């Protein structure tokens, strides 16, 4: 909150989080940063994942009425200010597939259902098959993909079951706009990137399209790569197959290395520091004696707020096929407990995939319908300093000499708090919240697609595809009138308890119509030419209300009992209502041509014209293209007898467009027009003020990518892999260009600047041992190097200052921009810093910040693994790593903060604090006078590189022979673990996070599971 | 066979939606500039928006924490010490307060100008003419007020007409416009011409409603402006007029002002103007405490030790400044205790006591020390019971007079956003600096700050500098540039 740019341009990097009471209720009113009590001018707020874009606040401290509704759910996430770039970075690991034996014969899925073999593919893409995704204990298949695909960064920053992951292909490609790939499931382009409601077991394959040759066919939404998901289908002329998967998982917290104190250690410290119970809790208000300290109970609050979560996951699938019809019908059920109490996800899935054809095979059709319902309880206020709201804060920082048995009920707590007055009773307030607060979200997600094609002639096919993506979220937040938090804020609010409910509906419809011509001449020349039109329209609707004031005897989560009605004395009880609506659309036509000569040479080209509803008439249409080619060198005569079984050289070049000005389907829909808004003005009366300045010249952000790659297999295909080099350049970046505050705002969305991502990706599998009946061992490795550089930015100084990070020419996007920390001054125990000229100082200034060369996007990442099997036993493992990545560890600084002594727990590290007798140390004096510079320095900037045992599985696949005379087709049992061990310098709970800084966040768990798969 | 060809084609034809349907989309509720202001009622909404930007919350918060009105409170969770660290005297081009003030008042100016410009296209009915003129007058006056606020915080020397002021804005700017700072003289010329519109005020000319612009608002503004510019004659004359019109509220009624209750005798309501605050508006008290203004309200700042030392227990202002719930160790800020069952308080901008102080300063400048004492005494007399009223001694020197005025302002105007400006204006003349009680500054070692320090003028925010090349070389002294 240094300036509004902190909100607008960074990856939402906040400063140190301050503790305060926070009130959980619909945020209405002004945008004031509660944490530092600062008004922030000019913020546009958007509720997370929605477009309920209360696109409000133009002038800063006024007129933001954030839409009511629980999904604000704290959403600090919810603070998706329209212009916040979520472009965080991340890590990915990769592990090669172990199930397709001969890579170049493997199937490659490309856009619009074009299927090729590895041999004839011209593009850079990678497919992950069902075997890798099935039966993993992750609610979302995206989490499982981590470590599977070269160049794909997947970072999960929350342990919330079904929590979202950040996915970046080949580096962050946009500053303000959308940075995550387009997802296409069975031909349906999705609006959302959250897959908590989908059953991973339904997935047949996931293909990641990386270079322009592959993505150009999705030119209007494919700028950040495309992930194609195909679900399973039944086969024609096949009998009934039944498959049952069952997995039971146990999730638990990963450890940290903060070295926190127990009650005895903390009380002893408090006694010597002269603050807190240790100093005044003894007889007659004096220091506690050793005996008193020894007698104190000691609570590990981490154990209290976190738990070992137990999860069940079952999928039953039926597939069968007759001559003209095949079907695949799975049912799934998942019940996953989060490691944080009061968090969970339950899910029910149903799917029906049908394929049919006419007798003469000329007419083919398929329908894929899935209906998914999930219900989850989410923790709120994560990552905030809300001591009465954030359970993780309680778990990390609560004083251990407070005991859960100190809590009896809300009223007693209120009077205990009144007697104490400090924040010491934080854990008890959180216990109270666990009992009196709920935040539940139901999601209904339906995906339906129809695809039909008819062969007009032998070579000419006409086809059409219709897809619908329907997502509905109903959420409810309830705080009991008897809750401590209700009682506490009674004076401020005038009412007790509240309930809000939010209904959101998101419907996206896409249709594609195609004409395809395919012919092979003289056995060696194959051409494939196609023309398409595509229509896409998405509609959003939400309704919400908040009722303030409930009757304790009859109210409860989710229904309208006990609403206290408005009365003549005041307006507290008037419910707040909200409603919003938005739509957006795209229209395109495009053509592709593909030529193959004898599987030896191939070229293909795509050209398309795209229009977006986001841009003004004059700039509405964009043209994107790609060309790609290959040379199958192994088919040349001179290669005969070489060690190469396959060798293919590929190259591609092309462009893609991005029309998502901000990272949201429904964000920034009309930026080209100057708009006024009617809102609540003085005395709550309606006001008309300017709300948005026009950016009439807005146009497509364009990504141009060049890629050269090699696919190879050697030594009887025992060694195989790919190697790619790329350069991806984004031009006409969507950027909030600073403008003078005289405009009543300080930024204007524009197309400005360029940014480059250059990198190398390698993928390697080697079969160390290969035998038909005995032991097989194979090793896989992949690695990716990506260098991000901002080439030009908008303002005079060439630097966009985000407070803790800055974006500047020739630097990494959002590079940490901090004062250099130089250790503890042996003379007085103060912190020492370097000013910008490199001289030591105890009082640096903002102007002493320098570029650190470090960012929260990894430069290196990848994975490796070892797979072995022996007579039905199998062992597979995956490790993932990221390197050259840095993040601010504010949990660490918080646990070493002297201000917390007497209120919160601290680390034993604080015992190393400077004293006249201990002058050479890394911890400043407890009386240091310049700690205020800490937050702006790189003292807390830590290396977040890690190597993690992402996955290990051991099991037994009963040999087919043994099942021959039973009704069973296959039986497999296994034990597996996720995130079991991590090697990292990072001291916190979890080295993995998409955020540039972390404090009080919900860490991802480690998971141990056992499972069984039976087919019959 | 033929049949399903037909069926198929019919089906497919339904799939081909029209192109326009997907790409010609207007979101519901888009309000375009040409229709925003068409009637006098629209203008009324416009002026509501201008008022909506008002409110001294930022000034109040900053002055109290940066100077010597608060100390770290019982429930401090880092407020004031980290991030902006204003309690540690940190103020730089990235400080949120500078951005907030700069942004807030330029928004007010911009909105007001849009109302003024929008009004040019509105032809009022005869019956609406007074209202129409009234709206335009308010827009001008609020624009003047905002310009003056900006000068107050961002001009390095408001008394020097040739010194750099702020950017003058009396038109709707273009987004690519890069404007330098004007001189103070140029800004004051605009302020004066805007204030001249006061003659068009009709609906609230007599200030029956203290929540809106009135003749007396303008008078009070001019008085303060003249004082800041050291035009003491004008200041004293205007102050005298207002003192006559708005007698001080007496000791018994004084607490009502802060609880936003009516004063028993309305004629003695000394509040000349205040910003009305209703539910969902910003909570001033939240600058110092999370929950409420009592000892159990999680105060992260409390009344500073040395301010408390100036408050006699029989001074009614003590019971206002320090919340009544205070005990021997916890002293919550009590001036904004909430009203009407909500934690909401109006923000007082002009009060009669300030007018006394303005006149006292004029007298101090003229070395009329008896007059100084008399004006200060007049205020004190309404804050103590007759028996307990202390006598303000007649200052022996001009410096002593300034010091006494500064002290009286500190007590009377505490937590109203004056202290920062007062220290800058009067501190050097009075020989007064920020000197915190040692116990209050043990936490961070930030104990003293000279009142002539460069940080008593706000920096032009780096975000403005980055956007506006014309202003880039015009940063205020002492603040480095970032690059």
PDB file of C-alpha atoms in Angstrom, chain B residues 298-425:
ATOM      1  CA  UNK B 298      -8.336  -2.909  20.768  1.00  0.00           C
ATOM      2  CA  UNK B 299      -6.573   0.452  20.671  1.00  0.00           C
ATOM      3  CA  UNK B 300      -3.414   0.247  18.619  1.00  0.00           C
ATOM      4  CA  UNK B 301      -2.710   3.904  19.306  1.00  0.00           C
ATOM      5  CA  UNK B 302      -3.524   5.808  22.487  1.00  0.00           C
ATOM      6  CA  UNK B 303      -3.338   9.438  23.521  1.00  0.00           C
ATOM      7  CA  UNK B 304       0.328  10.353  23.901  1.00  0.00           C
ATOM      8  CA  UNK B 305       1.823  10.820  27.329  1.00  0.00           C
ATOM      9  CA  UNK B 306       2.767  14.441  26.801  1.00  0.00           C
ATOM     10  CA  UNK B 307      -0.598  15.436  25.343  1.00  0.00           C
ATOM     11  CA  UNK B 308      -2.233  13.862  28.362  1.00  0.00           C
ATOM     12  CA  UNK B 309       0.092  15.850  30.586  1.00  0.00           C
ATOM     13  CA  UNK B 310      -1.408  19.035  29.142  1.00  0.00           C
ATOM     14  CA  UNK B 311      -4.902  17.937  30.035  1.00  0.00           C
ATOM     15  CA  UNK B 312      -6.074  18.753  33.500  1.00  0.00           C
ATOM     16  CA  UNK B 313      -8.606  16.306  34.846  1.00  0.00           C
ATOM     17  CA  UNK B 314     -11.051  19.144  35.301  1.00  0.00           C
ATOM     18  CA  UNK B 315     -10.718  20.203  31.686  1.00  0.00           C
ATOM     19  CA  UNK B 316     -13.774  19.014  29.771  1.00  0.00           C
ATOM     20  CA  UNK B 317     -11.510  18.393  26.813  1.00  0.00           C
ATOM     21  CA  UNK B 318      -9.733  15.647  28.704  1.00  0.00           C
ATOM     22  CA  UNK B 319     -12.923  13.646  28.899  1.00  0.00           C
ATOM     23  CA  UNK B 320     -13.351  14.129  25.175  1.00  0.00           C
ATOM     24  CA  UNK B 321      -9.794  13.466  24.048  1.00  0.00           C
ATOM     25  CA  UNK B 322      -9.211  10.524  26.368  1.00  0.00           C
ATOM     26  CA  UNK B 323     -12.062   8.071  26.372  1.00  0.00           C
ATOM     27  CA  UNK B 324     -13.954   7.816  29.622  1.00  0.00           C
ATOM     28  CA  UNK B 325     -13.108   4.128  29.884  1.00  0.00           C
ATOM     29  CA  UNK B 326      -9.420   4.940  30.331  1.00  0.00           C
ATOM     30  CA  UNK B 327      -7.756   3.285  33.297  1.00  0.00           C
ATOM     31  CA  UNK B 328      -4.368   3.763  34.857  1.00  0.00           C
ATOM     32  CA  UNK B 329      -2.504   2.323  31.897  1.00  0.00           C
ATOM     33  CA  UNK B 330      -4.667   2.504  28.803  1.00  0.00           C
ATOM     34  CA  UNK B 331      -5.744   5.824  27.307  1.00  0.00           C
ATOM     35  CA  UNK B 332      -7.819   5.337  24.170  1.00  0.00           C
ATOM     36  CA  UNK B 333      -8.478   8.235  21.832  1.00  0.00           C
ATOM     37  CA  UNK B 334     -11.991   9.348  22.696  1.00  0.00           C
ATOM     38  CA  UNK B 335     -12.762  12.159  20.315  1.00  0.00           C
ATOM     39  CA  UNK B 336     -14.605   9.933  17.859  1.00  0.00           C
ATOM     40  CA  UNK B 337     -16.654   7.636  20.074  1.00  0.00           C
ATOM     41  CA  UNK B 338     -19.436   6.940  17.602  1.00  0.00           C
ATOM     42  CA  UNK B 339     -22.934   8.244  17.396  1.00  0.00           C
ATOM     43  CA  UNK B 340     -26.449   6.989  17.038  1.00  0.00           C
ATOM     44  CA  UNK B 341     -25.500   3.451  17.947  1.00  0.00           C
ATOM     45  CA  UNK B 342     -22.895   3.227  15.212  1.00  0.00           C
ATOM     46  CA  UNK B 343     -19.192   3.843  15.180  1.00  0.00           C
ATOM     47  CA  UNK B 344     -19.594   6.852  12.965  1.00  0.00           C
ATOM     48  CA  UNK B 345     -18.673  10.454  13.633  1.00  0.00           C
ATOM     49  CA  UNK B 346     -18.944  13.594  11.608  1.00  0.00           C
ATOM     50  CA  UNK B 347     -15.658  15.226  10.740  1.00  0.00           C
ATOM     51  CA  UNK B 348     -15.410  18.746  12.129  1.00  0.00           C
ATOM     52  CA  UNK B 349     -13.640  21.174   9.869  1.00  0.00           C
ATOM     53  CA  UNK B 350     -14.222  24.710  11.138  1.00  0.00           C
ATOM     54  CA  UNK B 351     -15.007  25.576  14.742  1.00  0.00           C
ATOM     55  CA  UNK B 352     -15.195  28.898  16.516  1.00  0.00           C
ATOM     56  CA  UNK B 353     -12.289  28.057  18.783  1.00  0.00           C
ATOM     57  CA  UNK B 354     -10.047  27.967  15.738  1.00  0.00           C
ATOM     58  CA  UNK B 355     -11.252  31.491  14.939  1.00  0.00           C
ATOM     59  CA  UNK B 356     -10.120  32.666  18.354  1.00  0.00           C
ATOM     60  CA  UNK B 357      -6.743  31.136  17.724  1.00  0.00           C
ATOM     61  CA  UNK B 358      -6.559  32.771  14.334  1.00  0.00           C
ATOM     62  CA  UNK B 359      -7.192  36.120  15.900  1.00  0.00           C
ATOM     63  CA  UNK B 360      -4.718  35.350  18.652  1.00  0.00           C
ATOM     64  CA  UNK B 361      -2.053  34.686  16.076  1.00  0.00           C
ATOM     65  CA  UNK B 362      -2.784  37.969  14.409  1.00  0.00           C
ATOM     66  CA  UNK B 363      -2.359  39.639  17.742  1.00  0.00           C
ATOM     67  CA  UNK B 364       0.824  37.749  18.460  1.00  0.00           C
ATOM     68  CA  UNK B 365       2.178  38.934  15.189  1.00  0.00           C
ATOM     69  CA  UNK B 366       1.351  42.467  16.197  1.00  0.00           C
ATOM     70  CA  UNK B 367       2.919  41.841  19.624  1.00  0.00           C
ATOM     71  CA  UNK B 368      -0.438  42.442  21.295  1.00  0.00           C
ATOM     72  CA  UNK B 369       0.284  39.930  24.036  1.00  0.00           C
ATOM     73  CA  UNK B 370      -2.608  40.906  26.226  1.00  0.00           C
ATOM     74  CA  UNK B 371      -4.896  40.383  23.291  1.00  0.00           C
ATOM     75  CA  UNK B 372      -3.345  36.964  22.721  1.00  0.00           C
ATOM     76  CA  UNK B 373      -3.996  35.984  26.303  1.00  0.00           C
ATOM     77  CA  UNK B 374      -7.540  37.307  26.125  1.00  0.00           C
ATOM     78  CA  UNK B 375      -8.442  35.269  23.045  1.00  0.00           C
ATOM     79  CA  UNK B 376      -6.919  32.135  24.445  1.00  0.00           C
ATOM     80  CA  UNK B 377      -8.638  32.740  27.745  1.00  0.00           C
ATOM     81  CA  UNK B 378     -11.973  33.047  25.969  1.00  0.00           C
ATOM     82  CA  UNK B 379     -11.639  29.491  24.735  1.00  0.00           C
ATOM     83  CA  UNK B 380     -10.356  28.078  28.002  1.00  0.00           C
ATOM     84  CA  UNK B 381     -13.206  29.743  29.869  1.00  0.00           C
ATOM     85  CA  UNK B 382     -15.680  27.534  28.057  1.00  0.00           C
ATOM     86  CA  UNK B 383     -13.771  24.359  28.803  1.00  0.00           C
ATOM     87  CA  UNK B 384     -13.485  24.546  32.569  1.00  0.00           C
ATOM     88  CA  UNK B 385     -15.966  25.245  35.242  1.00  0.00           C
ATOM     89  CA  UNK B 386     -15.779  28.821  36.458  1.00  0.00           C
ATOM     90  CA  UNK B 387     -14.029  27.778  39.640  1.00  0.00           C
ATOM     91  CA  UNK B 388     -11.371  25.756  37.897  1.00  0.00           C
ATOM     92  CA  UNK B 389     -10.611  27.938  34.928  1.00  0.00           C
ATOM     93  CA  UNK B 390      -6.887  28.525  34.741  1.00  0.00           C
ATOM     94  CA  UNK B 391      -5.607  31.910  33.796  1.00  0.00           C
ATOM     95  CA  UNK B 392      -3.579  32.213  30.663  1.00  0.00           C
ATOM     96  CA  UNK B 393      -0.621  34.329  31.520  1.00  0.00           C
ATOM     97  CA  UNK B 394       0.268  37.224  29.287  1.00  0.00           C
ATOM     98  CA  UNK B 395       3.233  36.118  27.203  1.00  0.00           C
ATOM     99  CA  UNK B 396       6.372  38.138  27.734  1.00  0.00           C
ATOM    100  CA  UNK B 397       7.791  37.703  24.275  1.00  0.00           C
ATOM    101  CA  UNK B 398       6.562  37.057  20.813  1.00  0.00           C
ATOM    102  CA  UNK B 399       8.089  33.581  20.885  1.00  0.00           C
ATOM    103  CA  UNK B 400       6.284  32.853  24.136  1.00  0.00           C
ATOM    104  CA  UNK B 401       3.060  34.041  22.548  1.00  0.00           C
ATOM    105  CA  UNK B 402       3.480  31.717  19.591  1.00  0.00           C
ATOM    106  CA  UNK B 403       4.332  28.886  21.954  1.00  0.00           C
ATOM    107  CA  UNK B 404       1.238  29.477  24.058  1.00  0.00           C
ATOM    108  CA  UNK B 405      -1.008  29.616  21.005  1.00  0.00           C
ATOM    109  CA  UNK B 406       0.539  26.444  19.683  1.00  0.00           C
ATOM    110  CA  UNK B 407      -0.029  24.739  23.012  1.00  0.00           C
ATOM    111  CA  UNK B 408      -3.643  25.854  23.181  1.00  0.00           C
ATOM    112  CA  UNK B 409      -4.241  24.736  19.611  1.00  0.00           C
ATOM    113  CA  UNK B 410      -2.676  21.406  20.451  1.00  0.00           C
ATOM    114  CA  UNK B 411      -5.159  20.809  23.233  1.00  0.00           C
ATOM    115  CA  UNK B 412      -8.269  22.309  21.715  1.00  0.00           C
ATOM    116  CA  UNK B 413      -7.786  20.993  18.187  1.00  0.00           C
ATOM    117  CA  UNK B 414      -6.275  17.625  19.076  1.00  0.00           C
ATOM    118  CA  UNK B 415      -7.143  14.814  16.665  1.00  0.00           C
ATOM    119  CA  UNK B 416      -8.708  17.233  14.212  1.00  0.00           C
ATOM    120  CA  UNK B 417      -5.841  17.152  11.752  1.00  0.00           C
ATOM    121  CA  UNK B 418      -4.201  20.467  12.657  1.00  0.00           C
ATOM    122  CA  UNK B 419      -1.080  19.531  14.533  1.00  0.00           C
ATOM    123  CA  UNK B 420       1.151  18.719  11.554  1.00  0.00           C
ATOM    124  CA  UNK B 421       0.449  22.011   9.809  1.00  0.00           C
ATOM    125  CA  UNK B 422       0.552  23.983  13.052  1.00  0.00           C
ATOM    126  CA  UNK B 423       3.999  22.665  13.917  1.00  0.00           C
ATOM    127  CA  UNK B 424       5.263  23.657  10.524  1.00  0.00           C
ATOM    128  CA  UNK B 425       3.644  27.104  10.579  1.00  0.00           C
TER     129      UNK B 425
END
